């Protein structure tokens, strides 16, 4: 297929020029879990539909459930039909199904991988996968050690190996270092792919294109022209049956430690010398290292109570199934962060994330300085707002720039208007799911959108400092109603500086 044919094929839009990985076997640990059903298999189907999987390819699912190959294939077919973004096509599913196998293993007990290794060796012969392996660990951190140890002992001398590790990567800095040490006993850093699905989102990647492919933005991307930055990751959902995990994680470990700090790093990073994995990640690490440890008064935490979300009455966090009625787990976090380097000194980054908020919204907002002396200020139809660049990550993916413009008619009347770019309208295609891009990149060995061990450790250093400050007080939870935008203290945090949270 020529590049022109690729460009004209709507199935391939959104994933760039066609790239096909080497022959390989993808092994999914935790193959009967919710992540596999909702994300991983629908992503594999989407890649198959776009002919982006290698011709010589196999999938092996493994979990504790006792299933036959056919039973597992039936389950995954239902998952693809329910959660896939593409229409189900029998001619796409049939070869993918035939390449899918299942092995029952119990991770909680001593792991014996003989059945798995035997199957992988057989698939090398039958499907020509050449000993190339992608191991996807869609399992809790407690199950990782026996799996990694077993895989390390049975490494093949032929082919390459890649290990995809789902978050959370540790619970604090110490546990993250222990996981890294465990992994690097058997795998090199170049073989470990720590997944953060936010980095696979097209609009997050567009931050790099927006800044470094447009000559108008980078010269003003600094403290001299930017007043402050706001990053919002808002959810309308509650814990949705994940209370066991969320009680141990909270908002700070579930969203802030990974997604939010990665968004800050991408927004604040210096231009890399090229777009290879290490060049991009080196610049992100510099941002994290330059981040000032926030003071206790610059961090707000909250927990939702009962209320109404999108017209529906919902319970408070402590009334959710599986949650301690006296739980002190935060479901909301807001913070004022500073990056102490030449570009960003004294420019605040206001970040907030929470569950059961008024609207689902993930946005990066760049608030520019006010014009120093607008001669038409008295003729403005409203208070003329400073220029604002909004990057909408989800759900309405796109970019918006607020500017002052003259109102048609006599006289000079100024009003703030928006110049909008929406992905759906510009490219006439549905955006690929993050997992499609990330699984494909792991097969290709491209680590650009995966976090490196030093990134993870810097992120945990910041989280540990915040959590240590929390140990000295006991907040009055719940402190915001479901359907609100968070606790009053979050508004006070930004209002102390004479600013407001954006209600976009």
Short mmCIF file of N, CA and C in Angstrom, two decimals, residues 415-487:
data_model
loop_
_atom_site.label_atom_id
_atom_site.label_comp_id
_atom_site.label_asym_id
_atom_site.label_seq_id
_atom_site.Cartn_x
_atom_site.Cartn_y
_atom_site.Cartn_z
N UNK A 415 -15.69 42.92 21.97
CA UNK A 415 -16.22 41.78 22.70
C UNK A 415 -15.26 40.60 22.56
N UNK A 416 -15.21 39.76 23.58
CA UNK A 416 -14.39 38.55 23.52
C UNK A 416 -15.09 37.49 22.67
N UNK A 417 -14.39 36.95 21.68
CA UNK A 417 -14.92 35.88 20.83
C UNK A 417 -13.90 34.74 20.79
N UNK A 418 -14.36 33.58 20.34
CA UNK A 418 -13.50 32.40 20.31
C UNK A 418 -13.21 31.95 18.89
N UNK A 419 -11.97 31.63 18.64
CA UNK A 419 -11.57 30.95 17.41
C UNK A 419 -11.39 29.48 17.76
N UNK A 420 -12.21 28.61 17.17
CA UNK A 420 -12.27 27.21 17.60
C UNK A 420 -11.77 26.26 16.51
N UNK A 421 -11.05 25.26 16.97
CA UNK A 421 -10.67 24.13 16.12
C UNK A 421 -11.16 22.87 16.82
N UNK A 422 -12.01 22.11 16.16
CA UNK A 422 -12.54 20.88 16.72
C UNK A 422 -12.05 19.71 15.87
N UNK A 423 -11.56 18.66 16.53
CA UNK A 423 -11.01 17.52 15.80
C UNK A 423 -12.03 16.90 14.85
N UNK A 424 -13.24 16.69 15.34
CA UNK A 424 -14.24 16.02 14.51
C UNK A 424 -14.53 16.77 13.24
N UNK A 425 -14.62 18.12 13.33
CA UNK A 425 -14.92 18.90 12.15
C UNK A 425 -13.75 19.04 11.21
N UNK A 426 -12.54 19.14 11.76
CA UNK A 426 -11.36 19.37 10.92
C UNK A 426 -10.92 18.11 10.18
N UNK A 427 -11.01 16.95 10.84
CA UNK A 427 -10.45 15.73 10.25
C UNK A 427 -11.52 14.72 9.82
N UNK A 428 -12.79 15.02 10.15
CA UNK A 428 -13.91 14.19 9.70
C UNK A 428 -13.71 12.71 10.05
N UNK A 429 -13.17 12.48 11.22
CA UNK A 429 -12.97 11.10 11.64
C UNK A 429 -13.05 11.02 13.16
N UNK A 430 -13.46 9.87 13.65
CA UNK A 430 -13.49 9.64 15.09
C UNK A 430 -12.07 9.45 15.60
N UNK A 431 -11.77 10.07 16.74
CA UNK A 431 -10.42 9.95 17.29
C UNK A 431 -10.17 8.52 17.78
N UNK A 432 -8.97 7.99 17.55
CA UNK A 432 -8.65 6.66 18.07
C UNK A 432 -8.59 6.67 19.58
N UNK A 433 -8.93 5.54 20.17
CA UNK A 433 -8.79 5.40 21.61
C UNK A 433 -7.31 5.38 21.98
N UNK A 434 -7.02 5.89 23.20
CA UNK A 434 -5.63 5.97 23.65
C UNK A 434 -4.94 4.61 23.63
N UNK A 435 -5.68 3.55 24.01
CA UNK A 435 -5.07 2.24 24.10
C UNK A 435 -4.66 1.70 22.73
N UNK A 436 -5.32 2.12 21.68
CA UNK A 436 -4.90 1.70 20.34
C UNK A 436 -3.49 2.19 20.06
N UNK A 437 -3.27 3.47 20.29
CA UNK A 437 -1.95 4.05 20.03
C UNK A 437 -0.89 3.44 20.94
N UNK A 438 -1.21 3.26 22.21
CA UNK A 438 -0.20 2.80 23.16
C UNK A 438 0.17 1.33 22.94
N UNK A 439 -0.81 0.47 22.65
CA UNK A 439 -0.50 -0.93 22.37
C UNK A 439 0.33 -1.05 21.11
N UNK A 440 -0.04 -0.28 20.08
CA UNK A 440 0.74 -0.31 18.84
C UNK A 440 2.16 0.18 19.07
N UNK A 441 2.32 1.27 19.83
CA UNK A 441 3.67 1.79 20.10
C UNK A 441 4.51 0.79 20.88
N UNK A 442 3.90 0.08 21.83
CA UNK A 442 4.65 -0.93 22.58
C UNK A 442 5.13 -2.04 21.66
N UNK A 443 4.28 -2.49 20.74
CA UNK A 443 4.70 -3.51 19.77
C UNK A 443 5.84 -3.00 18.90
N UNK A 444 5.81 -1.70 18.60
CA UNK A 444 6.86 -1.11 17.76
C UNK A 444 8.12 -0.76 18.55
N UNK A 445 8.03 -0.82 19.87
CA UNK A 445 9.18 -0.47 20.70
C UNK A 445 9.39 1.01 20.88
N UNK A 446 8.35 1.82 20.64
CA UNK A 446 8.44 3.27 20.77
C UNK A 446 7.96 3.68 22.16
N UNK A 447 8.87 4.19 22.99
CA UNK A 447 8.54 4.51 24.39
C UNK A 447 8.17 5.98 24.62
N UNK A 448 8.01 6.77 23.56
CA UNK A 448 7.78 8.20 23.71
C UNK A 448 6.60 8.51 24.62
N UNK A 449 5.52 7.76 24.51
CA UNK A 449 4.30 8.05 25.27
C UNK A 449 4.19 7.20 26.53
N UNK A 450 5.29 6.63 26.98
CA UNK A 450 5.32 5.85 28.22
C UNK A 450 6.26 6.53 29.21
N UNK A 451 5.99 6.36 30.50
CA UNK A 451 6.78 7.04 31.52
C UNK A 451 8.01 6.24 31.90
N UNK A 452 9.09 6.95 32.12
CA UNK A 452 10.36 6.35 32.50
C UNK A 452 10.46 6.29 34.02
N UNK A 453 11.35 5.47 34.53
CA UNK A 453 11.42 5.27 35.98
C UNK A 453 11.74 6.56 36.73
N UNK A 454 12.61 7.42 36.18
CA UNK A 454 12.94 8.66 36.89
C UNK A 454 11.75 9.63 36.89
N UNK A 455 10.92 9.60 35.83
CA UNK A 455 9.69 10.38 35.83
C UNK A 455 8.78 9.94 36.98
N UNK A 456 8.58 8.64 37.08
CA UNK A 456 7.69 8.09 38.10
C UNK A 456 8.19 8.47 39.49
N UNK A 457 9.49 8.38 39.72
CA UNK A 457 10.03 8.69 41.04
C UNK A 457 9.88 10.17 41.39
N UNK A 458 10.08 11.04 40.41
CA UNK A 458 9.88 12.47 40.69
C UNK A 458 8.43 12.76 41.02
N UNK A 459 7.50 12.11 40.31
CA UNK A 459 6.08 12.31 40.59
C UNK A 459 5.74 11.85 42.00
N UNK A 460 6.27 10.69 42.39
CA UNK A 460 5.98 10.18 43.74
C UNK A 460 6.61 11.07 44.81
N UNK A 461 7.74 11.69 44.54
CA UNK A 461 8.36 12.59 45.52
C UNK A 461 7.43 13.74 45.86
N UNK A 462 6.76 14.27 44.83
CA UNK A 462 5.83 15.37 45.04
C UNK A 462 4.62 14.89 45.84
N UNK A 463 4.08 13.73 45.46
CA UNK A 463 2.92 13.18 46.17
C UNK A 463 3.26 12.88 47.62
N UNK A 464 4.41 12.27 47.87
CA UNK A 464 4.79 11.94 49.25
C UNK A 464 4.88 13.19 50.12
N UNK A 465 5.39 14.28 49.54
CA UNK A 465 5.50 15.52 50.31
C UNK A 465 4.11 16.05 50.68
N UNK A 466 3.17 15.96 49.76
CA UNK A 466 1.80 16.43 50.04
C UNK A 466 1.14 15.55 51.10
N UNK A 467 1.25 14.24 50.93
CA UNK A 467 0.63 13.30 51.86
C UNK A 467 1.21 13.46 53.26
N UNK A 468 2.50 13.72 53.35
CA UNK A 468 3.13 13.93 54.67
C UNK A 468 2.50 15.13 55.38
N UNK A 469 2.19 16.17 54.62
CA UNK A 469 1.53 17.33 55.21
C UNK A 469 0.14 17.03 55.68
N UNK A 470 -0.55 16.13 55.00
CA UNK A 470 -1.91 15.77 55.39
C UNK A 470 -1.96 14.97 56.69
N UNK A 471 -0.89 14.32 57.01
CA UNK A 471 -0.88 13.45 58.19
C UNK A 471 -1.14 14.22 59.48
N UNK A 472 -0.98 15.54 59.41
CA UNK A 472 -1.10 16.34 60.64
C UNK A 472 -2.50 16.91 60.87
N UNK A 473 -3.42 16.71 59.93
CA UNK A 473 -4.75 17.27 60.14
C UNK A 473 -5.81 16.28 59.68
N UNK A 474 -7.05 16.53 60.12
CA UNK A 474 -8.16 15.67 59.79
C UNK A 474 -9.30 16.54 59.26
N UNK A 475 -9.49 16.60 57.93
CA UNK A 475 -10.49 17.51 57.37
C UNK A 475 -11.91 17.07 57.68
N UNK A 476 -12.84 18.02 57.57
CA UNK A 476 -14.25 17.73 57.81
C UNK A 476 -14.87 17.24 56.51
N UNK A 477 -14.93 15.92 56.35
CA UNK A 477 -15.52 15.33 55.14
C UNK A 477 -16.94 14.85 55.44
N UNK A 478 -17.86 14.85 54.45
CA UNK A 478 -17.70 15.40 53.10
C UNK A 478 -17.78 16.93 53.12
N UNK A 479 -17.11 17.57 52.15
CA UNK A 479 -17.09 19.04 52.14
C UNK A 479 -17.50 19.64 50.79
N UNK A 480 -18.07 18.80 49.89
CA UNK A 480 -18.74 19.37 48.72
C UNK A 480 -19.83 18.41 48.28
N UNK A 481 -20.88 18.97 47.74
CA UNK A 481 -22.02 18.17 47.28
C UNK A 481 -21.74 17.63 45.88
N UNK A 482 -22.18 16.43 45.62
CA UNK A 482 -22.10 15.90 44.27
C UNK A 482 -22.82 16.86 43.31
N UNK A 483 -22.20 17.10 42.17
CA UNK A 483 -22.77 18.03 41.20
C UNK A 483 -22.23 19.44 41.32
N UNK A 484 -21.44 19.71 42.36
CA UNK A 484 -20.78 21.02 42.51
C UNK A 484 -19.41 20.95 41.83
N UNK A 485 -18.65 22.05 41.94
CA UNK A 485 -17.31 22.08 41.34
C UNK A 485 -16.23 21.89 42.39
N UNK A 486 -16.58 21.31 43.54
CA UNK A 486 -15.58 21.06 44.57
C UNK A 486 -15.83 21.88 45.81
N UNK A 487 -14.98 21.74 46.82
CA UNK A 487 -15.17 22.46 48.08
C UNK A 487 -14.90 23.95 47.94
#
